Amino acid sequence: MIRYVAQRVLLTIPVFLSVLTIVFIVVRVLPGDPATAALGDYASKEAVDALRERLRLNDPLPVQYLRFLADLLRGDLGTSMINSAPIGDQIAHNLPYTLELTLAALLVGVTLGIPVGVYMATRHNELPDYIGRVGSLVGLSVPAFYLGILLILLVGVQLKWLPAIGGGDLTDAGDSLTHLILPALTLGLVMTASVARLARSAMLNVLTQDYVRTARAKGIRERSVISRHALRSALIPIVALTGIWGVALIGDSVTTELVFSRPGLGKLMVGAMLQRDYTTLQSTMVIYALFVVGINLVTDLAYGFVDPRVRTKGGG
Amino acid sequence: MKVRLAPMLALSMATLLVIGACTSAAPTNTGPQTGRTGGILRFGQSAADVGTLDPHFASGTQDRSLIDMVFNALIRFKPGDGTQFEPDLAASLPEPKSEGAKQAWTFTLRKGVMCQPTDGVPAYELTSDDVVYSLQKSADKNRSAYAGEYTGMTFEAIDPSTVKVTLGSPLSKALLYPKLANYSGGYIVCRKAAEKLGADGLKTHPVGTGPFTFKRYSPKEKVELVANEAYFRGKPQLDGVEFLYMPDLTSRELGLLGGQLDVANGTADIAWVEKMERNADAKVDVFGVGEVVSIHFNSRIPPLDKLPVRQAIAYALDRAEFQSLTGARVSEQVFSPVPAQFMPGGLTQQETAAKGLDYKSDRDKAKKLLADAGLANGFTLNMVTSELPSYRVVYESMQAQLAKVGIKIDLKVVDHTSMHSTIRLDTNPIVVYVAFRPNADVYLSQFFHSDAIVVTGKKPNTNFSHYASIDSLIDQARSEPDTAKQTALWKDAQTKILQDMAAYPVMFTNLVYARRKGVDYGHELKSVLALYPGIDETTRLMKK
């Protein structure tokens, strides 16, 4: 097992390095001069040239690349090219909002999706199943930003039950929660559709198994058959896919943060892009990459723990 | 077989909604109607983040508006009306005195103006030392983007409450006052705070003498300001301002309608204005100053080197078609590069029509001019446009209009900063430029003086047309102390520009802001150079 874990961890290094290289190249092929963007339309050519020099944008790309890697190794994310604010502070301020949103959406998706899927399976080819299948298809088809706007219009603007925009104050639980509900529902309801469909098909599979039939034959109550026997087995693929959903939610959170004008890594990244703040953009993308690689690593390791065959195939 | 899972289905949503309903309610922001109203005004601005809050570098709308709340200048534009001046940190508006070939302006400072406290620097009374330090910073090209405005000026502290500004060559009030007013380099920074914070610190931590004091900056989210209780015009009505960075228009709109914003930057589009006005809680303000759209013809690129061809293009264009892009209420046609609606020196429609220089749309005439120039079959021009709608739609409209007289334009859309770089490399045969400048001299100097010709000028700036025929008029007007004569010279200069068709003035688009009906800015809105409605000590949040 130790060898398996070591292998997986080592494998993430080239993956992460490749991602860093792509990030570095992508940021540099973006059109527009960062120094011009930073100083605005009024700046003189001398001021722009001086800033390019100060930001060391005139250095050869390989030199910039090595400096970028060296800074990252030291844990130095740099400062904003536009207003010199430390990027580490910006990420520290925004990251909790994205994590809070992602976890809340995951919670909504799982706690709504699993019961819906199970219910659809238990009412297979009946009206609730048809409604659920159509509903989940709609859920998969509706983009998160569109659903977000609908929720804002209904709950935030018409009913005025919840704030339409903003992230609230993280030190105030009530304020934070009221600002979290609509964005979490936006992301979570889209995820609910996926979870419900998966839970339904997993349950349908399990419900035809011999041990379920045996349980019923033994006269065990239907509720117990579903919850104690069938659901436990059906949950395995759902739990295994939770990591992947987590990665997807982090990605989807970008548009949700923008629609709700909510602080977070997504808003930070898009804002950096709009301002041509290349250092902030680069560092934010690195943090995203770190998350994705990290979650994939944890998922791989979890597979290994759950299923010994994976460890063996992996060379262990 | 059937399992009752309905309660489970509703569990998450119901719990979240119940908690929300119990703990929420849209934040309230109104105070008592009598006396000081209090409240935090929440302002949604169309930007992703702070650019720079150093007033001597700031050029973006999001920065200018925030800076206006924190800083003062010796002179200020009257709140809500950028055509009038009044004293700010100075006790009165000075008159000039001749000192040989030089000109001196002496400012007596108002007593009891306090510099706001910041980390390690307690509040202290502003003196001439701060003013001189600040103006010298504005004049230093390494510490200011507006240094060129202060060339030839010296600043001297006569005593703690007297500042003398000496000019190498005389200027009229119309030209001097804007340089020392609450616009760009005229803002006064507090010396001790500026030195303590350093150049980088000032970018995100403004310290001035204005009605609001910087409290906190949350990157890509907001800047929080609190009322400056020691403000020399009295404690502000508001408790503070939350300045939120919200690049998405829909989010700002929904935030305002949902009650999370009190003021939101809108868009210069009549459809949006009318949509917002249909909401009972919202009010929309459309006001100046307007950014002027002008089309500059590069006279070095054939066939635009021929006057009849440039005139043909002018006759082929129709201001009304351009104006229809935004709607008449949010824009107005202009007939000279300097907008007559906002400042002296501009030519009105009547004045240009009387001279036959209004270039009223006449496509038959345009075709005839092209035919006379040997271009009856038209020609093709390649150019770049910014991806920003304010530029792109003008280029596209021009493309469609010129196609009607056989002129084909191949447009390449690039990002905004790339467009700015490209047009300064002198590659666009036609340049659409959208800009506001504080007076006629700046407009004419930056766009039509030979020194400002892109690439080859002595001080390359935004003279895209390579125009060099009005240098003497611009220079003469700059040093003319008599306002009427100065205005006449500016008008002569623009008459010449139109005769030579160096640039085709199109229109200006107004500023558009929406507010909740409980917001009272404290002044009428006519024109604001800080490009926002103007939030000061008189701004109130009223109960509806």
mmCIF file of N, CA and C in Angstrom, chain A residues 100-181:
data_model
loop_
_atom_site.group_PDB
_atom_site.id
_atom_site.type_symbol
_atom_site.label_atom_id
_atom_site.label_comp_id
_atom_site.label_asym_id
_atom_site.label_seq_id
_atom_site.Cartn_x
_atom_site.Cartn_y
_atom_site.Cartn_z
ATOM 1 N N GLU A 100 -16.411 27.196 0.515
ATOM 2 C CA GLU A 100 -17.719 27.191 1.145
ATOM 3 C C GLU A 100 -18.808 26.884 0.110
ATOM 4 N N LEU A 101 -18.701 27.547 -1.031
ATOM 5 C CA LEU A 101 -19.699 27.350 -2.089
ATOM 6 C C LEU A 101 -19.641 25.928 -2.645
ATOM 7 N N THR A 102 -18.441 25.433 -2.890
ATOM 8 C CA THR A 102 -18.293 24.101 -3.472
ATOM 9 C C THR A 102 -18.821 23.035 -2.516
ATOM 10 N N LEU A 103 -18.463 23.157 -1.254
ATOM 11 C CA LEU A 103 -18.911 22.147 -0.282
ATOM 12 C C LEU A 103 -20.428 22.202 -0.094
ATOM 13 N N ALA A 104 -20.971 23.418 -0.045
ATOM 14 C CA ALA A 104 -22.419 23.543 0.130
ATOM 15 C C ALA A 104 -23.159 22.963 -1.076
ATOM 16 N N ALA A 105 -22.614 23.228 -2.276
ATOM 17 C CA ALA A 105 -23.251 22.708 -3.488
ATOM 18 C C ALA A 105 -23.183 21.184 -3.510
ATOM 19 N N LEU A 106 -22.040 20.662 -3.069
ATOM 20 C CA LEU A 106 -21.871 19.205 -3.003
ATOM 21 C C LEU A 106 -22.905 18.610 -2.045
ATOM 22 N N LEU A 107 -23.086 19.294 -0.921
ATOM 23 C CA LEU A 107 -24.058 18.843 0.076
ATOM 24 C C LEU A 107 -25.472 18.832 -0.516
ATOM 25 N N VAL A 108 -25.809 19.930 -1.197
ATOM 26 C CA VAL A 108 -27.141 20.015 -1.808
ATOM 27 C C VAL A 108 -27.299 18.908 -2.850
ATOM 28 N N GLY A 109 -26.284 18.748 -3.691
ATOM 29 C CA GLY A 109 -26.352 17.764 -4.773
ATOM 30 C C GLY A 109 -26.535 16.352 -4.257
ATOM 31 N N VAL A 110 -25.775 16.010 -3.230
ATOM 32 C CA VAL A 110 -25.827 14.644 -2.700
ATOM 33 C C VAL A 110 -27.111 14.404 -1.904
ATOM 34 N N THR A 111 -27.450 15.350 -1.019
ATOM 35 C CA THR A 111 -28.615 15.114 -0.154
ATOM 36 C C THR A 111 -29.933 15.216 -0.920
ATOM 37 N N LEU A 112 -29.924 15.922 -2.033
ATOM 38 C CA LEU A 112 -31.139 15.932 -2.850
ATOM 39 C C LEU A 112 -31.108 14.827 -3.898
ATOM 40 N N GLY A 113 -29.947 14.651 -4.524
ATOM 41 C CA GLY A 113 -29.844 13.744 -5.668
ATOM 42 C C GLY A 113 -30.051 12.292 -5.298
ATOM 43 N N ILE A 114 -29.471 11.855 -4.178
ATOM 44 C CA ILE A 114 -29.577 10.433 -3.819
ATOM 45 C C ILE A 114 -31.025 10.037 -3.506
ATOM 46 N N PRO A 115 -31.726 10.775 -2.626
ATOM 47 C CA PRO A 115 -33.126 10.396 -2.376
ATOM 48 C C PRO A 115 -33.988 10.433 -3.635
ATOM 49 N N VAL A 116 -33.767 11.424 -4.482
ATOM 50 C CA VAL A 116 -34.570 11.508 -5.711
ATOM 51 C C VAL A 116 -34.301 10.286 -6.583
ATOM 52 N N GLY A 117 -33.014 9.956 -6.750
ATOM 53 C CA GLY A 117 -32.652 8.809 -7.591
ATOM 54 C C GLY A 117 -33.214 7.511 -7.043
ATOM 55 N N VAL A 118 -33.109 7.348 -5.722
ATOM 56 C CA VAL A 118 -33.611 6.121 -5.083
ATOM 57 C C VAL A 118 -35.130 6.029 -5.267
ATOM 58 N N TYR A 119 -35.798 7.144 -5.068
ATOM 59 C CA TYR A 119 -37.258 7.156 -5.200
ATOM 60 C C TYR A 119 -37.664 6.813 -6.634
ATOM 61 N N MET A 120 -36.934 7.378 -7.600
ATOM 62 C CA MET A 120 -37.231 7.072 -9.007
ATOM 63 C C MET A 120 -37.059 5.571 -9.278
ATOM 64 N N ALA A 121 -36.019 4.997 -8.685
ATOM 65 C CA ALA A 121 -35.766 3.562 -8.917
ATOM 66 C C ALA A 121 -36.860 2.714 -8.289
ATOM 67 N N THR A 122 -37.295 3.114 -7.106
ATOM 68 C CA THR A 122 -38.334 2.318 -6.449
ATOM 69 C C THR A 122 -39.689 2.465 -7.139
ATOM 70 N N ARG A 123 -39.834 3.551 -7.907
ATOM 71 C CA ARG A 123 -41.088 3.740 -8.675
ATOM 72 C C ARG A 123 -40.787 3.605 -10.161
ATOM 73 N N HIS A 124 -39.982 2.622 -10.495
ATOM 74 C CA HIS A 124 -39.507 2.419 -11.862
ATOM 75 C C HIS A 124 -40.657 2.325 -12.860
ATOM 76 N N ASN A 125 -40.548 3.133 -13.944
ATOM 77 C CA ASN A 125 -41.553 3.174 -15.008
ATOM 78 C C ASN A 125 -42.947 3.574 -14.518
ATOM 79 N N GLU A 126 -42.981 4.273 -13.413
ATOM 80 C CA GLU A 126 -44.243 4.872 -12.968
ATOM 81 C C GLU A 126 -44.112 6.395 -13.122
ATOM 82 N N LEU A 127 -45.214 7.109 -12.849
ATOM 83 C CA LEU A 127 -45.223 8.556 -13.074
ATOM 84 C C LEU A 127 -44.067 9.298 -12.385
ATOM 85 N N PRO A 128 -43.796 8.991 -11.075
ATOM 86 C CA PRO A 128 -42.693 9.712 -10.429
ATOM 87 C C PRO A 128 -41.363 9.483 -11.147
ATOM 88 N N ASP A 129 -41.175 8.283 -11.667
ATOM 89 C CA ASP A 129 -39.934 7.978 -12.386
ATOM 90 C C ASP A 129 -39.840 8.810 -13.668
ATOM 91 N N TYR A 130 -40.971 8.867 -14.406
ATOM 92 C CA TYR A 130 -40.968 9.662 -15.642
ATOM 93 C C TYR A 130 -40.688 11.137 -15.328
ATOM 94 N N ILE A 131 -41.371 11.631 -14.296
ATOM 95 C CA ILE A 131 -41.174 13.053 -13.930
ATOM 96 C C ILE A 131 -39.711 13.288 -13.543
ATOM 97 N N GLY A 132 -39.178 12.373 -12.743
ATOM 98 C CA GLY A 132 -37.792 12.512 -12.294
ATOM 99 C C GLY A 132 -36.818 12.473 -13.456
ATOM 100 N N ARG A 133 -37.084 11.566 -14.424
ATOM 101 C CA ARG A 133 -36.157 11.450 -15.565
ATOM 102 C C ARG A 133 -36.184 12.729 -16.404
ATOM 103 N N VAL A 134 -37.383 13.235 -16.648
ATOM 104 C CA VAL A 134 -37.482 14.479 -17.420
ATOM 105 C C VAL A 134 -36.845 15.633 -16.633
ATOM 106 N N GLY A 135 -37.167 15.667 -15.337
ATOM 107 C CA GLY A 135 -36.622 16.743 -14.495
ATOM 108 C C GLY A 135 -35.110 16.718 -14.469
ATOM 109 N N SER A 136 -34.530 15.534 -14.333
ATOM 110 C CA SER A 136 -33.069 15.461 -14.270
ATOM 111 C C SER A 136 -32.446 15.822 -15.617
ATOM 112 N N LEU A 137 -33.143 15.487 -16.700
ATOM 113 C CA LEU A 137 -32.648 15.860 -18.025
ATOM 114 C C LEU A 137 -32.647 17.386 -18.172
ATOM 115 N N VAL A 138 -33.720 17.985 -17.684
ATOM 116 C CA VAL A 138 -33.788 19.457 -17.712
ATOM 117 C C VAL A 138 -32.644 20.032 -16.871
ATOM 118 N N GLY A 139 -32.455 19.441 -15.690
ATOM 119 C CA GLY A 139 -31.391 19.908 -14.796
ATOM 120 C C GLY A 139 -30.027 19.836 -15.446
ATOM 121 N N LEU A 140 -29.799 18.775 -16.215
ATOM 122 C CA LEU A 140 -28.505 18.629 -16.882
ATOM 123 C C LEU A 140 -28.359 19.618 -18.034
ATOM 124 N N SER A 141 -29.507 20.037 -18.592
ATOM 125 C CA SER A 141 -29.465 20.899 -19.772
ATOM 126 C C SER A 141 -29.380 22.383 -19.420
ATOM 127 N N VAL A 142 -29.812 22.732 -18.214
ATOM 128 C CA VAL A 142 -29.839 24.163 -17.860
ATOM 129 C C VAL A 142 -28.457 24.601 -17.370
ATOM 130 N N PRO A 143 -27.878 25.616 -18.020
ATOM 131 C CA PRO A 143 -26.578 26.095 -17.537
ATOM 132 C C PRO A 143 -26.726 26.721 -16.144
ATOM 133 N N ALA A 144 -25.676 26.567 -15.345
ATOM 134 C CA ALA A 144 -25.744 27.052 -13.957
ATOM 135 C C ALA A 144 -26.013 28.553 -13.902
ATOM 136 N N PHE A 145 -25.387 29.323 -14.815
ATOM 137 C CA PHE A 145 -25.560 30.781 -14.721
ATOM 138 C C PHE A 145 -27.014 31.173 -14.980
ATOM 139 N N TYR A 146 -27.689 30.413 -15.871
ATOM 140 C CA TYR A 146 -29.079 30.733 -16.198
ATOM 141 C C TYR A 146 -29.982 30.425 -15.008
ATOM 142 N N LEU A 147 -29.731 29.278 -14.407
ATOM 143 C CA LEU A 147 -30.509 28.908 -13.219
ATOM 144 C C LEU A 147 -30.278 29.939 -12.113
ATOM 145 N N GLY A 148 -29.028 30.386 -12.001
ATOM 146 C CA GLY A 148 -28.699 31.389 -10.984
ATOM 147 C C GLY A 148 -29.501 32.662 -11.177
ATOM 148 N N ILE A 149 -29.572 33.124 -12.418
ATOM 149 C CA ILE A 149 -30.323 34.361 -12.696
ATOM 150 C C ILE A 149 -31.805 34.166 -12.376
ATOM 151 N N LEU A 150 -32.347 32.980 -12.723
ATOM 152 C CA LEU A 150 -33.756 32.708 -12.408
ATOM 153 C C LEU A 150 -33.995 32.747 -10.902
ATOM 154 N N LEU A 151 -33.084 32.127 -10.144
ATOM 155 C CA LEU A 151 -33.234 32.118 -8.685
ATOM 156 C C LEU A 151 -33.118 33.527 -8.110
ATOM 157 N N ILE A 152 -32.188 34.304 -8.653
ATOM 158 C CA ILE A 152 -32.033 35.684 -8.171
ATOM 159 C C ILE A 152 -33.328 36.463 -8.423
ATOM 160 N N LEU A 153 -33.855 36.312 -9.641
ATOM 161 C CA LEU A 153 -35.066 37.062 -9.991
ATOM 162 C C LEU A 153 -36.234 36.677 -9.093
ATOM 163 N N LEU A 154 -36.378 35.363 -8.847
ATOM 164 C CA LEU A 154 -37.520 34.898 -8.057
ATOM 165 C C LEU A 154 -37.325 35.175 -6.561
ATOM 166 N N VAL A 155 -36.233 34.643 -6.014
ATOM 167 C CA VAL A 155 -36.059 34.687 -4.559
ATOM 168 C C VAL A 155 -35.437 36.009 -4.081
ATOM 169 N N GLY A 156 -34.518 36.542 -4.896
ATOM 170 C CA GLY A 156 -33.828 37.755 -4.474
ATOM 171 C C GLY A 156 -34.555 39.033 -4.823
ATOM 172 N N VAL A 157 -35.112 39.092 -6.048
ATOM 173 C CA VAL A 157 -35.718 40.354 -6.508
ATOM 174 C C VAL A 157 -37.223 40.396 -6.229
ATOM 175 N N GLN A 158 -37.958 39.332 -6.621
ATOM 176 C CA GLN A 158 -39.412 39.355 -6.443
ATOM 177 C C GLN A 158 -39.812 39.143 -4.977
ATOM 178 N N LEU A 159 -39.343 38.035 -4.392
ATOM 179 C CA LEU A 159 -39.744 37.709 -3.015
ATOM 180 C C LEU A 159 -38.890 38.437 -1.975
ATOM 181 N N LYS A 160 -37.699 38.787 -2.369
ATOM 182 C CA LYS A 160 -36.746 39.456 -1.468
ATOM 183 C C LYS A 160 -36.525 38.663 -0.177
ATOM 184 N N TRP A 161 -36.491 37.350 -0.300
ATOM 185 C CA TRP A 161 -36.238 36.494 0.867
ATOM 186 C C TRP A 161 -34.749 36.425 1.190
ATOM 187 N N LEU A 162 -33.963 36.453 0.127
ATOM 188 C CA LEU A 162 -32.514 36.278 0.315
ATOM 189 C C LEU A 162 -31.769 37.325 -0.505
ATOM 190 N N PRO A 163 -30.537 37.642 -0.099
ATOM 191 C CA PRO A 163 -29.768 38.611 -0.885
ATOM 192 C C PRO A 163 -29.523 38.088 -2.303
ATOM 193 N N ALA A 164 -29.664 38.985 -3.270
ATOM 194 C CA ALA A 164 -29.490 38.573 -4.663
ATOM 195 C C ALA A 164 -28.020 38.429 -5.028
ATOM 196 N N ILE A 165 -27.185 39.219 -4.418
ATOM 197 C CA ILE A 165 -25.760 39.192 -4.795
ATOM 198 C C ILE A 165 -24.877 39.289 -3.545
ATOM 199 N N GLY A 166 -23.595 39.078 -3.757
ATOM 200 C CA GLY A 166 -22.613 39.254 -2.683
ATOM 201 C C GLY A 166 -22.267 37.949 -1.994
ATOM 202 N N GLY A 167 -21.241 38.015 -1.162
ATOM 203 C CA GLY A 167 -20.785 36.813 -0.476
ATOM 204 C C GLY A 167 -21.003 36.866 1.022
ATOM 205 N N GLY A 168 -21.395 38.037 1.530
ATOM 206 C CA GLY A 168 -21.610 38.156 2.964
ATOM 207 C C GLY A 168 -20.303 38.209 3.730
ATOM 208 N N ASP A 169 -20.449 38.329 5.024
ATOM 209 C CA ASP A 169 -19.290 38.425 5.908
ATOM 210 C C ASP A 169 -19.028 37.039 6.500
ATOM 211 N N LEU A 170 -17.875 36.478 6.198
ATOM 212 C CA LEU A 170 -17.585 35.105 6.642
ATOM 213 C C LEU A 170 -17.507 34.991 8.167
ATOM 214 N N THR A 171 -17.277 36.104 8.834
ATOM 215 C CA THR A 171 -17.201 36.041 10.294
ATOM 216 C C THR A 171 -18.589 36.093 10.930
ATOM 217 N N ASP A 172 -19.609 36.335 10.122
ATOM 218 C CA ASP A 172 -20.986 36.378 10.604
ATOM 219 C C ASP A 172 -21.731 35.201 9.979
ATOM 220 N N ALA A 173 -21.973 34.155 10.771
ATOM 221 C CA ALA A 173 -22.527 32.904 10.223
ATOM 222 C C ALA A 173 -23.861 33.136 9.513
ATOM 223 N N GLY A 174 -24.725 33.927 10.128
ATOM 224 C CA GLY A 174 -26.046 34.163 9.537
ATOM 225 C C GLY A 174 -25.935 34.877 8.204
ATOM 226 N N ASP A 175 -25.132 35.923 8.185
ATOM 227 C CA ASP A 175 -24.959 36.709 6.961
ATOM 228 C C ASP A 175 -24.331 35.846 5.869
ATOM 229 N N SER A 176 -23.344 35.075 6.272
ATOM 230 C CA SER A 176 -22.649 34.223 5.314
ATOM 231 C C SER A 176 -23.610 33.186 4.720
ATOM 232 N N LEU A 177 -24.433 32.614 5.586
ATOM 233 C CA LEU A 177 -25.352 31.566 5.132
ATOM 234 C C LEU A 177 -26.420 32.120 4.188
ATOM 235 N N THR A 178 -26.951 33.279 4.512
ATOM 236 C CA THR A 178 -27.995 33.839 3.638
ATOM 237 C C THR A 178 -27.443 34.159 2.252
ATOM 238 N N HIS A 179 -26.181 34.559 2.219
ATOM 239 C CA HIS A 179 -25.570 34.840 0.920
ATOM 240 C C HIS A 179 -25.164 33.565 0.192
ATOM 241 N N LEU A 180 -25.085 32.464 0.930
ATOM 242 C CA LEU A 180 -24.617 31.210 0.331
ATOM 243 C C LEU A 180 -25.752 30.419 -0.318
ATOM 244 N N ILE A 181 -26.963 30.585 0.201
ATOM 245 C CA ILE A 181 -28.042 29.684 -0.191
ATOM 246 C C ILE A 181 -28.321 29.676 -1.702
#
